[in-house]
Coordinates of N, CA and C in Angstrom, one line a residue:
M1 N 15.8 18.9 -27.7 CA 15.1 17.9 -26.9 C 15.7 17.7 -25.5
D2 N 14.9 17.7 -24.5 CA 15.5 17.6 -23.2 C 15.8 16.1 -22.8
A3 N 16.4 15.9 -21.6 CA 16.9 14.6 -21.2 C 15.8 13.6 -21.1
N4 N 14.6 14.0 -20.5 CA 13.5 13.1 -20.4 C 13.0 12.6 -21.7
N5 N 12.9 13.5 -22.7 CA 12.5 13.1 -24.0 C 13.4 12.1 -24.7
N6 N 14.7 12.4 -24.4 CA 15.8 11.5 -24.9 C 15.6 10.1 -24.4
I7 N 15.3 10.0 -23.0 CA 15.1 8.7 -22.4 C 13.9 7.9 -23.0
F8 N 12.8 8.6 -23.2 CA 11.6 8.0 -23.8 C 11.9 7.6 -25.3
E9 N 12.6 8.4 -26.0 CA 12.9 8.0 -27.4 C 13.8 6.8 -27.4
L10 N 14.8 6.7 -26.6 CA 15.7 5.5 -26.5 C 14.9 4.3 -26.1
D11 N 14.0 4.6 -25.1 CA 13.1 3.5 -24.6 C 12.3 2.9 -25.7
N12 N 11.7 3.7 -26.6 CA 10.9 3.2 -27.7 C 11.7 2.4 -28.7
I13 N 12.9 2.9 -28.9 CA 13.8 2.2 -29.8 C 14.2 0.8 -29.3
A14 N 14.5 0.8 -27.9 CA 14.8 -0.5 -27.3 C 13.7 -1.5 -27.4
L15 N 12.5 -1.0 -27.1 CA 11.3 -1.9 -27.2 C 11.1 -2.4 -28.6
K16 N 11.4 -1.6 -29.6 CA 11.2 -2.1 -31.0 C 12.2 -3.2 -31.3
I17 N 13.4 -3.0 -30.7 CA 14.5 -4.0 -31.0 C 14.4 -5.2 -30.2
F18 N 14.0 -5.1 -28.9 CA 13.9 -6.2 -28.0 C 12.6 -6.4 -27.3
P19 N 11.5 -6.4 -28.1 CA 10.2 -6.5 -27.4 C 10.0 -7.8 -26.7
Q20 N 10.4 -8.9 -27.4 CA 10.2 -10.2 -26.8 C 11.0 -10.4 -25.6
L21 N 12.3 -9.9 -25.6 CA 13.2 -10.0 -24.5 C 12.7 -9.3 -23.3
Y22 N 12.1 -8.1 -23.5 CA 11.5 -7.4 -22.4 C 10.4 -8.1 -21.7
D23 N 9.5 -8.7 -22.6 CA 8.3 -9.4 -22.1 C 8.8 -10.7 -21.4
D24 N 9.8 -11.3 -21.9 CA 10.3 -12.5 -21.3 C 10.8 -12.3 -19.9
Y25 N 11.6 -11.2 -19.7 CA 12.1 -10.8 -18.4 C 11.0 -10.5 -17.4
L26 N 10.0 -9.8 -17.9 CA 8.9 -9.4 -17.1 C 8.1 -10.6 -16.7
S27 N 7.8 -11.5 -17.6 CA 7.1 -12.7 -17.3 C 7.8 -13.6 -16.3
S28 N 9.2 -13.7 -16.6 CA 10.0 -14.6 -15.7 C 10.0 -14.0 -14.3
G29 N 10.1 -12.7 -14.2 CA 10.1 -12.1 -12.9 C 8.8 -12.4 -12.1
K30 N 7.6 -12.3 -12.8 CA 6.3 -12.6 -12.2 C 6.3 -14.0 -11.7
L31 N 6.8 -14.9 -12.6 CA 6.8 -16.4 -12.2 C 7.6 -16.6 -11.0
F32 N 8.8 -16.0 -10.9 CA 9.7 -16.2 -9.8 C 9.0 -15.6 -8.5
K33 N 8.3 -14.5 -8.7 CA 7.6 -13.9 -7.5 C 6.5 -14.8 -7.0
Q34 N 5.8 -15.5 -7.9 CA 4.7 -16.4 -7.5 C 5.3 -17.6 -6.7
V35 N 6.5 -18.0 -7.1 CA 7.0 -19.2 -6.3 C 7.9 -18.8 -5.2
K36 N 7.8 -17.5 -4.8 CA 8.5 -16.9 -3.7 C 10.1 -16.8 -3.8
N37 N 10.5 -16.9 -5.1 CA 12.0 -16.7 -5.4 C 12.1 -15.2 -5.6
I38 N 12.1 -14.4 -4.6 CA 12.1 -13.0 -4.7 C 13.4 -12.4 -5.3
E39 N 14.5 -13.0 -4.9 CA 15.8 -12.5 -5.4 C 15.9 -12.6 -6.9
S40 N 15.5 -13.7 -7.5 CA 15.5 -13.9 -8.9 C 14.5 -13.0 -9.6
A41 N 13.3 -12.8 -8.9 CA 12.3 -12.0 -9.5 C 12.8 -10.6 -9.7
I42 N 13.5 -10.1 -8.6 CA 14.1 -8.7 -8.7 C 15.1 -8.6 -9.8
E43 N 15.9 -9.7 -10.0 CA 16.9 -9.7 -11.0 C 16.2 -9.6 -12.4
M44 N 15.2 -10.3 -12.6 CA 14.5 -10.3 -13.9 C 13.8 -8.9 -14.2
F45 N 13.2 -8.4 -13.2 CA 12.6 -7.0 -13.3 C 13.6 -6.0 -13.6
S46 N 14.8 -6.1 -13.0 CA 15.9 -5.2 -13.2 C 16.4 -5.3 -14.6
K47 N 16.5 -6.5 -15.2 CA 16.9 -6.7 -16.6 C 15.9 -6.1 -17.5
A48 N 14.6 -6.2 -17.2 CA 13.5 -5.6 -18.0 C 13.7 -4.1 -18.0
I49 N 14.0 -3.5 -16.8 CA 14.2 -2.1 -16.7 C 15.4 -1.6 -17.5
K50 N 16.4 -2.4 -17.6 CA 17.6 -2.0 -18.4 C 17.2 -1.8 -19.9
I51 N 16.3 -2.7 -20.3 CA 15.9 -2.7 -21.7 C 14.9 -1.5 -22.0
S52 N 14.1 -1.3 -21.0 CA 13.1 -0.2 -21.1 C 13.0 0.6 -19.9
P53 N 13.9 1.5 -19.7 CA 14.0 2.3 -18.4 C 12.8 3.3 -18.2
A54 N 12.0 3.5 -19.2 CA 10.9 4.4 -19.0 C 9.6 3.7 -18.8
N55 N 9.6 2.4 -18.8 CA 8.4 1.6 -18.7 C 8.1 1.3 -17.2
T56 N 6.9 1.8 -16.8 CA 6.6 1.8 -15.4 C 6.2 0.4 -14.8
I57 N 5.8 -0.6 -15.7 CA 5.3 -1.9 -15.2 C 6.4 -2.6 -14.5
A58 N 7.6 -2.6 -15.1 CA 8.7 -3.4 -14.4 C 9.1 -2.7 -13.1
Y59 N 9.1 -1.4 -13.0 CA 9.4 -0.7 -11.8 C 8.4 -1.1 -10.7
F60 N 7.1 -1.1 -11.1 CA 6.0 -1.5 -10.2 C 6.2 -2.9 -9.7
E61 N 6.5 -3.8 -10.6 CA 6.6 -5.2 -10.1 C 7.9 -5.4 -9.3
R62 N 8.9 -4.7 -9.6 CA 10.1 -4.8 -8.8 C 9.9 -4.1 -7.4
G63 N 9.2 -3.0 -7.4 CA 8.8 -2.4 -6.1 C 8.1 -3.3 -5.2
R64 N 7.1 -4.0 -5.7 CA 6.4 -5.0 -4.9 C 7.3 -6.1 -4.5
A65 N 8.2 -6.6 -5.3 CA 9.1 -7.6 -4.9 C 10.0 -7.1 -3.8
Y66 N 10.5 -5.9 -3.9 CA 11.3 -5.3 -2.8 C 10.5 -5.3 -1.5
L67 N 9.2 -5.0 -1.6 CA 8.4 -5.0 -0.4 C 8.4 -6.4 0.2
L68 N 8.2 -7.4 -0.6 CA 8.1 -8.8 -0.1 C 9.4 -9.2 0.6
S69 N 10.5 -8.6 0.1 CA 11.8 -8.9 0.7 C 12.2 -7.9 1.8
K70 N 11.3 -7.0 2.2 CA 11.5 -6.0 3.2 C 12.6 -5.0 2.9
Q71 N 12.8 -4.8 1.6 CA 13.8 -3.8 1.2 C 13.0 -2.5 0.9
F72 N 12.5 -1.9 2.0 CA 11.5 -0.8 1.9 C 12.1 0.4 1.2
L73 N 13.3 0.8 1.4 CA 13.8 2.0 0.8 C 13.9 1.8 -0.7
K74 N 14.3 0.6 -1.2 CA 14.3 0.4 -2.6 C 12.9 0.3 -3.2
A75 N 12.0 -0.3 -2.4 CA 10.6 -0.3 -2.9 C 10.1 1.2 -3.0
Y76 N 10.4 2.0 -2.0 CA 10.0 3.4 -2.1 C 10.5 4.1 -3.3
D77 N 11.8 3.9 -3.6 CA 12.4 4.5 -4.8 C 11.7 4.1 -6.1
D78 N 11.3 2.8 -6.2 CA 10.6 2.4 -7.4 C 9.2 3.0 -7.5
F79 N 8.5 3.0 -6.5 CA 7.1 3.6 -6.5 C 7.2 5.1 -6.7
D80 N 8.2 5.7 -6.1 CA 8.3 7.2 -6.2 C 8.7 7.6 -7.6
R81 N 9.5 6.8 -8.3 CA 9.8 7.1 -9.7 C 8.6 7.0 -10.6
I82 N 7.7 6.0 -10.3 CA 6.5 5.8 -11.1 C 5.6 7.0 -10.9
I83 N 5.4 7.4 -9.6 CA 4.5 8.5 -9.3 C 5.0 9.8 -10.0
N84 N 6.3 10.0 -10.0 CA 6.9 11.2 -10.6 C 6.7 11.2 -12.1
S85 N 6.5 10.1 -12.7 CA 6.4 10.0 -14.2 C 5.0 9.9 -14.6
E86 N 4.1 9.5 -13.7 CA 2.6 9.3 -14.0 C 1.8 10.1 -13.0
N87 N 1.2 11.1 -13.5 CA 0.3 11.9 -12.6 C -1.1 11.3 -12.5
N88 N -1.7 11.5 -11.4 CA -3.1 11.2 -11.2 C -3.4 9.7 -11.3
N89 N -2.5 8.9 -10.7 CA -2.7 7.4 -10.6 C -2.6 7.0 -9.1
G90 N -3.8 7.0 -8.5 CA -3.8 6.8 -7.1 C -3.4 5.4 -6.6
Y91 N -3.4 4.5 -7.6 CA -3.0 3.1 -7.2 C -1.5 3.1 -6.8
Y92 N -0.7 3.8 -7.5 CA 0.7 3.9 -7.1 C 0.9 4.6 -5.8
N93 N 0.1 5.6 -5.5 CA 0.2 6.3 -4.3 C -0.1 5.4 -3.1
F94 N -1.1 4.5 -3.4 CA -1.4 3.5 -2.3 C -0.2 2.7 -2.0
W95 N 0.6 2.2 -3.0 CA 1.7 1.4 -2.7 C 2.9 2.2 -2.1
R96 N 3.1 3.4 -2.5 CA 4.1 4.2 -1.8 C 3.7 4.5 -0.4
G97 N 2.4 4.7 -0.2 CA 1.9 5.0 1.2 C 2.1 3.7 2.0
F98 N 1.8 2.6 1.5 CA 2.1 1.3 2.3 C 3.5 1.2 2.6
T99 N 4.4 1.6 1.7 CA 5.9 1.5 1.9 C 6.3 2.5 3.0
N100 N 5.7 3.7 2.9 CA 6.0 4.8 3.9 C 5.6 4.3 5.3
L101 N 4.5 3.5 5.4 CA 4.0 3.0 6.6 C 5.0 2.0 7.2
Q102 N 5.6 1.2 6.4 CA 6.7 0.3 6.8 C 7.9 1.0 7.3
L103 N 8.2 2.2 6.6 CA 9.3 3.0 7.0 C 9.1 3.9 8.2
K104 N 7.9 3.8 8.7 CA 7.4 4.6 9.9 C 7.4 6.1 9.5
K105 N 7.2 6.4 8.3 CA 7.0 7.8 7.8 C 5.4 8.0 7.7
Y106 N 4.8 8.2 8.9 CA 3.4 8.1 9.0 C 2.7 9.3 8.3
K107 N 3.3 10.5 8.4 CA 2.7 11.7 7.8 C 2.7 11.5 6.3
E108 N 3.8 11.0 5.7 CA 3.9 10.8 4.3 C 2.9 9.7 3.8
A109 N 2.8 8.7 4.7 CA 1.9 7.6 4.4 C 0.5 8.1 4.3
R110 N 0.1 8.9 5.3 CA -1.3 9.5 5.3 C -1.5 10.3 4.1
S111 N -0.5 11.1 3.7 CA -0.7 12.0 2.5 C -0.9 11.1 1.3
D112 N -0.1 10.0 1.1 CA -0.3 9.1 0.0 C -1.6 8.5 -0.1
F113 N -2.1 8.0 1.1 CA -3.4 7.4 1.1 C -4.5 8.4 0.8
S114 N -4.4 9.6 1.3 CA -5.4 10.6 1.0 C -5.4 10.9 -0.5
T115 N -4.2 11.0 -1.1 CA -4.2 11.2 -2.6 C -4.8 10.1 -3.3
S116 N -4.6 8.9 -2.9 CA -5.1 7.7 -3.5 C -6.6 7.7 -3.4
I117 N -7.2 8.0 -2.3 CA -8.6 8.1 -2.1 C -9.3 9.1 -3.0
K118 N -8.6 10.2 -3.2 CA -9.2 11.3 -4.0 C -9.1 11.0 -5.5
S119 N -8.3 10.1 -5.9 CA -8.0 9.9 -7.4 C -9.1 9.1 -8.0
E120 N -9.3 9.3 -9.3 CA -10.3 8.5 -10.0 C -10.0 7.1 -10.1
D121 N -8.7 6.7 -10.1 CA -8.3 5.3 -10.2 C -8.8 4.6 -9.0
A122 N -8.6 5.2 -7.8 CA -9.1 4.5 -6.6 C -10.6 4.3 -6.6
V123 N -11.3 5.3 -7.0 CA -12.8 5.3 -6.9 C -13.3 4.3 -8.0
N124 N -12.7 4.3 -9.2 CA -13.3 3.5 -10.3 C -12.6 2.2 -10.4
K125 N -11.3 2.2 -10.9 CA -10.6 0.9 -11.2 C -10.3 0.1 -10.0
Y126 N -10.0 0.8 -8.8 CA -9.6 0.0 -7.7 C -10.5 0.2 -6.5
F127 N -11.8 0.2 -6.8 CA -12.8 0.4 -5.7 C -12.6 -0.6 -4.6
T128 N -12.3 -1.8 -4.9 CA -12.2 -2.9 -3.9 C -11.0 -2.6 -2.9
L129 N -10.1 -1.7 -3.2 CA -9.0 -1.3 -2.4 C -9.4 -0.2 -1.4
L130 N -10.5 0.5 -1.6 CA -10.9 1.6 -0.8 C -11.0 1.3 0.7
P131 N -11.6 0.2 1.1 CA -11.7 -0.1 2.5 C -10.3 -0.2 3.1
L132 N -9.4 -0.9 2.4 CA -8.0 -1.0 2.9 C -7.3 0.3 3.0
I133 N -7.5 1.2 2.0 CA -6.9 2.5 2.0 C -7.4 3.3 3.2
Y134 N -8.7 3.3 3.4 CA -9.2 4.0 4.6 C -8.6 3.5 5.9
F135 N -8.6 2.2 6.0 CA -8.0 1.5 7.2 C -6.6 1.9 7.4
L136 N -5.7 1.9 6.4 CA -4.3 2.2 6.5 C -4.1 3.7 6.8
R137 N -5.0 4.5 6.3 CA -4.9 5.9 6.6 C -5.3 6.1 8.1
G138 N -6.3 5.4 8.5 CA -6.7 5.4 9.9 C -5.5 4.9 10.8
V139 N -4.8 3.9 10.4 CA -3.7 3.4 11.2 C -2.6 4.5 11.2
S140 N -2.4 5.2 10.1 CA -1.4 6.3 10.0 C -1.7 7.4 11.0
N141 N -3.0 7.8 11.0 CA -3.5 8.8 11.9 C -3.3 8.3 13.4
H142 N -3.6 7.0 13.6 CA -3.6 6.5 14.9 C -2.1 6.5 15.4
L143 N -1.2 6.1 14.6 CA 0.2 6.2 15.0 C 0.8 7.6 15.2
L144 N 0.1 8.5 14.6 CA 0.5 9.9 14.8 C -0.2 10.5 16.0
N145 N -1.0 9.7 16.6 CA -1.8 10.1 17.8 C -2.9 11.1 17.4
E146 N -3.3 11.1 16.1 CA -4.5 11.9 15.7 C -5.7 11.0 15.8
L147 N -6.1 10.8 17.1 CA -7.1 9.8 17.4 C -8.5 10.1 16.8
E148 N -8.9 11.4 16.8 CA -10.2 11.7 16.2 C -10.2 11.4 14.7
D149 N -9.2 11.7 14.0 CA -9.1 11.4 12.6 C -9.0 9.9 12.3
A150 N -8.3 9.2 13.2 CA -8.2 7.8 13.1 C -9.6 7.2 13.2
I151 N -10.4 7.6 14.2 CA -11.7 7.1 14.4 C -12.6 7.3 13.2
I152 N -12.5 8.5 12.6 CA -13.3 8.9 11.4 C -13.0 7.9 10.3
D153 N -11.7 7.6 10.1 CA -11.3 6.6 9.0 C -11.8 5.2 9.4
Y154 N -11.7 4.8 10.6 CA -12.2 3.5 11.0 C -13.7 3.4 10.8
D155 N -14.4 4.5 11.1 CA -15.9 4.6 10.8 C -16.2 4.4 9.4
L156 N -15.4 5.0 8.5 CA -15.6 4.9 7.1 C -15.4 3.5 6.6
V157 N -14.3 2.8 7.1 CA -14.0 1.5 6.6 C -15.0 0.5 7.1
I158 N -15.5 0.7 8.4 CA -16.5 -0.2 8.9 C -17.8 0.0 8.1
G159 N -18.1 1.2 7.7 CA -19.3 1.4 6.8 C -19.2 0.6 5.5
L160 N -18.0 0.5 5.0 CA -17.8 -0.3 3.7 C -17.7 -1.8 4.0
K161 N -17.0 -2.2 5.1 CA -16.8 -3.6 5.3 C -17.1 -3.9 6.8
P162 N -18.4 -4.1 7.1 CA -18.8 -4.2 8.5 C -18.5 -5.5 9.2
N163 N -18.0 -6.5 8.5 CA -17.8 -7.8 9.0 C -16.4 -8.2 9.2
F164 N -15.5 -7.2 9.3 CA -14.1 -7.5 9.5 C -13.7 -7.1 11.0
P165 N -13.3 -8.1 11.8 CA -13.1 -7.8 13.2 C -12.0 -6.9 13.5
D166 N -10.9 -6.9 12.7 CA -9.8 -6.0 13.0 C -10.1 -4.6 13.0
F167 N -11.1 -4.2 12.1 CA -11.5 -2.8 12.0 C -12.1 -2.3 13.4
Y168 N -12.9 -3.1 14.0 CA -13.5 -2.8 15.3 C -12.4 -2.8 16.4
Y169 N -11.5 -3.8 16.2 CA -10.4 -3.9 17.2 C -9.6 -2.6 17.3
F170 N -9.2 -2.1 16.1 CA -8.4 -0.9 16.1 C -9.2 0.3 16.5
R171 N -10.5 0.4 16.1 CA -11.3 1.5 16.5 C -11.5 1.5 18.0
G172 N -11.6 0.3 18.6 CA -11.7 0.2 20.0 C -10.5 0.8 20.7
F173 N -9.3 0.5 20.2 CA -8.1 1.1 20.8 C -8.1 2.6 20.7
A174 N -8.5 3.1 19.6 CA -8.6 4.6 19.4 C -9.5 5.2 20.4
H175 N -10.7 4.5 20.6 CA -11.7 5.0 21.6 C -11.0 5.0 23.0
Y176 N -10.4 3.8 23.3 CA -9.8 3.6 24.6 C -8.8 4.7 24.9
Q177 N -7.9 5.0 23.9 CA -6.8 6.0 24.1 C -7.4 7.4 24.2
S178 N -8.6 7.5 23.7 CA -9.3 8.8 23.8 C -10.1 8.9 25.1
N179 N -10.0 7.9 26.0 CA -10.7 7.9 27.3 C -12.2 7.7 27.1
N180 N -12.6 7.0 26.0 CA -14.0 6.7 25.7 C -14.1 5.2 25.9
K181 N -14.2 4.8 27.2 CA -14.2 3.3 27.5 C -15.4 2.6 27.0
E182 N -16.6 3.2 27.1 CA -17.8 2.5 26.7 C -17.8 2.1 25.2
P183 N -17.5 3.1 24.3 CA -17.5 2.6 22.9 C -16.3 1.7 22.6
A184 N -15.2 1.8 23.4 CA -14.1 0.8 23.2 C -14.6 -0.6 23.5
I185 N -15.3 -0.8 24.6 CA -15.8 -2.1 25.0 C -16.8 -2.6 23.9
I186 N -17.6 -1.7 23.4 CA -18.6 -2.1 22.4 C -17.9 -2.6 21.1
D187 N -16.8 -1.9 20.7 CA -16.0 -2.3 19.5 C -15.3 -3.6 19.8
W188 N -14.7 -3.8 20.9 CA -14.0 -5.0 21.2 C -14.9 -6.2 21.3
R189 N -16.1 -6.0 21.9 CA -17.1 -7.1 21.9 C -17.5 -7.5 20.5
K190 N -17.6 -6.5 19.6 CA -18.0 -6.8 18.2 C -16.9 -7.5 17.6
S191 N -15.6 -7.2 17.8 CA -14.5 -7.9 17.2 C -14.5 -9.3 17.7
I192 N -14.8 -9.5 18.9 CA -14.8 -10.9 19.5 C -16.0 -11.7 18.8
E193 N -17.1 -11.1 18.7 CA -18.3 -11.7 18.0 C -17.9 -12.1 16.6
L194 N -17.1 -11.3 15.9 CA -16.7 -11.6 14.6 C -15.5 -12.6 14.5
G195 N -14.9 -13.0 15.7 CA -13.9 -14.0 15.6 C -12.5 -13.6 16.1
K196 N -12.4 -12.4 16.6 CA -11.0 -12.0 17.1 C -11.0 -12.0 18.6
D197 N -10.5 -13.1 19.2 CA -10.5 -13.3 20.6 C -9.5 -12.4 21.4
D198 N -8.5 -11.8 20.6 CA -7.5 -11.0 21.3 C -8.1 -9.9 22.2
A199 N -9.2 -9.4 21.8 CA -9.8 -8.3 22.5 C -10.3 -8.6 23.9
L200 N -10.4 -9.9 24.2 CA -10.9 -10.4 25.5 C -10.0 -9.8 26.6
K201 N -8.7 -9.9 26.4 CA -7.8 -9.6 27.5 C -7.9 -8.1 27.8
F202 N -8.2 -7.3 26.8 CA -8.3 -5.8 27.1 C -9.6 -5.5 27.9
I203 N -10.7 -6.2 27.6 CA -11.9 -6.0 28.3 C -11.8 -6.5 29.7
F204 N -11.1 -7.6 29.9 CA -10.9 -8.1 31.3 C -10.0 -7.2 32.2
N205 N -9.1 -6.5 31.5 CA -8.2 -5.7 32.2 C -8.7 -4.2 32.5
M206 N -9.9 -4.0 32.0 CA -10.5 -2.6 32.2 C -11.1 -2.5 33.5

């Protein structure tokens, strides 16, 4: 039996012996996170992981808590561990991609968002996340100066959510940086119409 099998076997034994304790730590961690006591939340999730080191739920919750406390490298490690143990779950790729974006690893973020978009989980279980995933992939492309690809992603997200001013705002920037001033003005005017006044200063300065 290899090392991974041994871990899962020990994990199953631990859950049989301490099922309530694991659930208590997990529940306590979620409650602490809800009241913004992130340090205590991380401590509870870590205790749950000690009881059940192969269970992905506690890693996922701890990863999100690390994100809230801006401990991005630790968040990355937790999401990365889950992805390496669970294939074809685009939801976790979304969270690792978001973490990569915070770490300014834009190519890696773009790759994670693309994987998330292609997965059945994103299309079926997490359909409501798709606009955000397209948008963040667009931002990743934008920060990589891949302006044409960024505009394609912004087009996709606007097609799904046409009433969000930020999407037009960012697409306007991509057009402007591509020396396409007319569509940039159209997008910024649309973002103003939808309530984002920030775009006014860019129009006045053109």
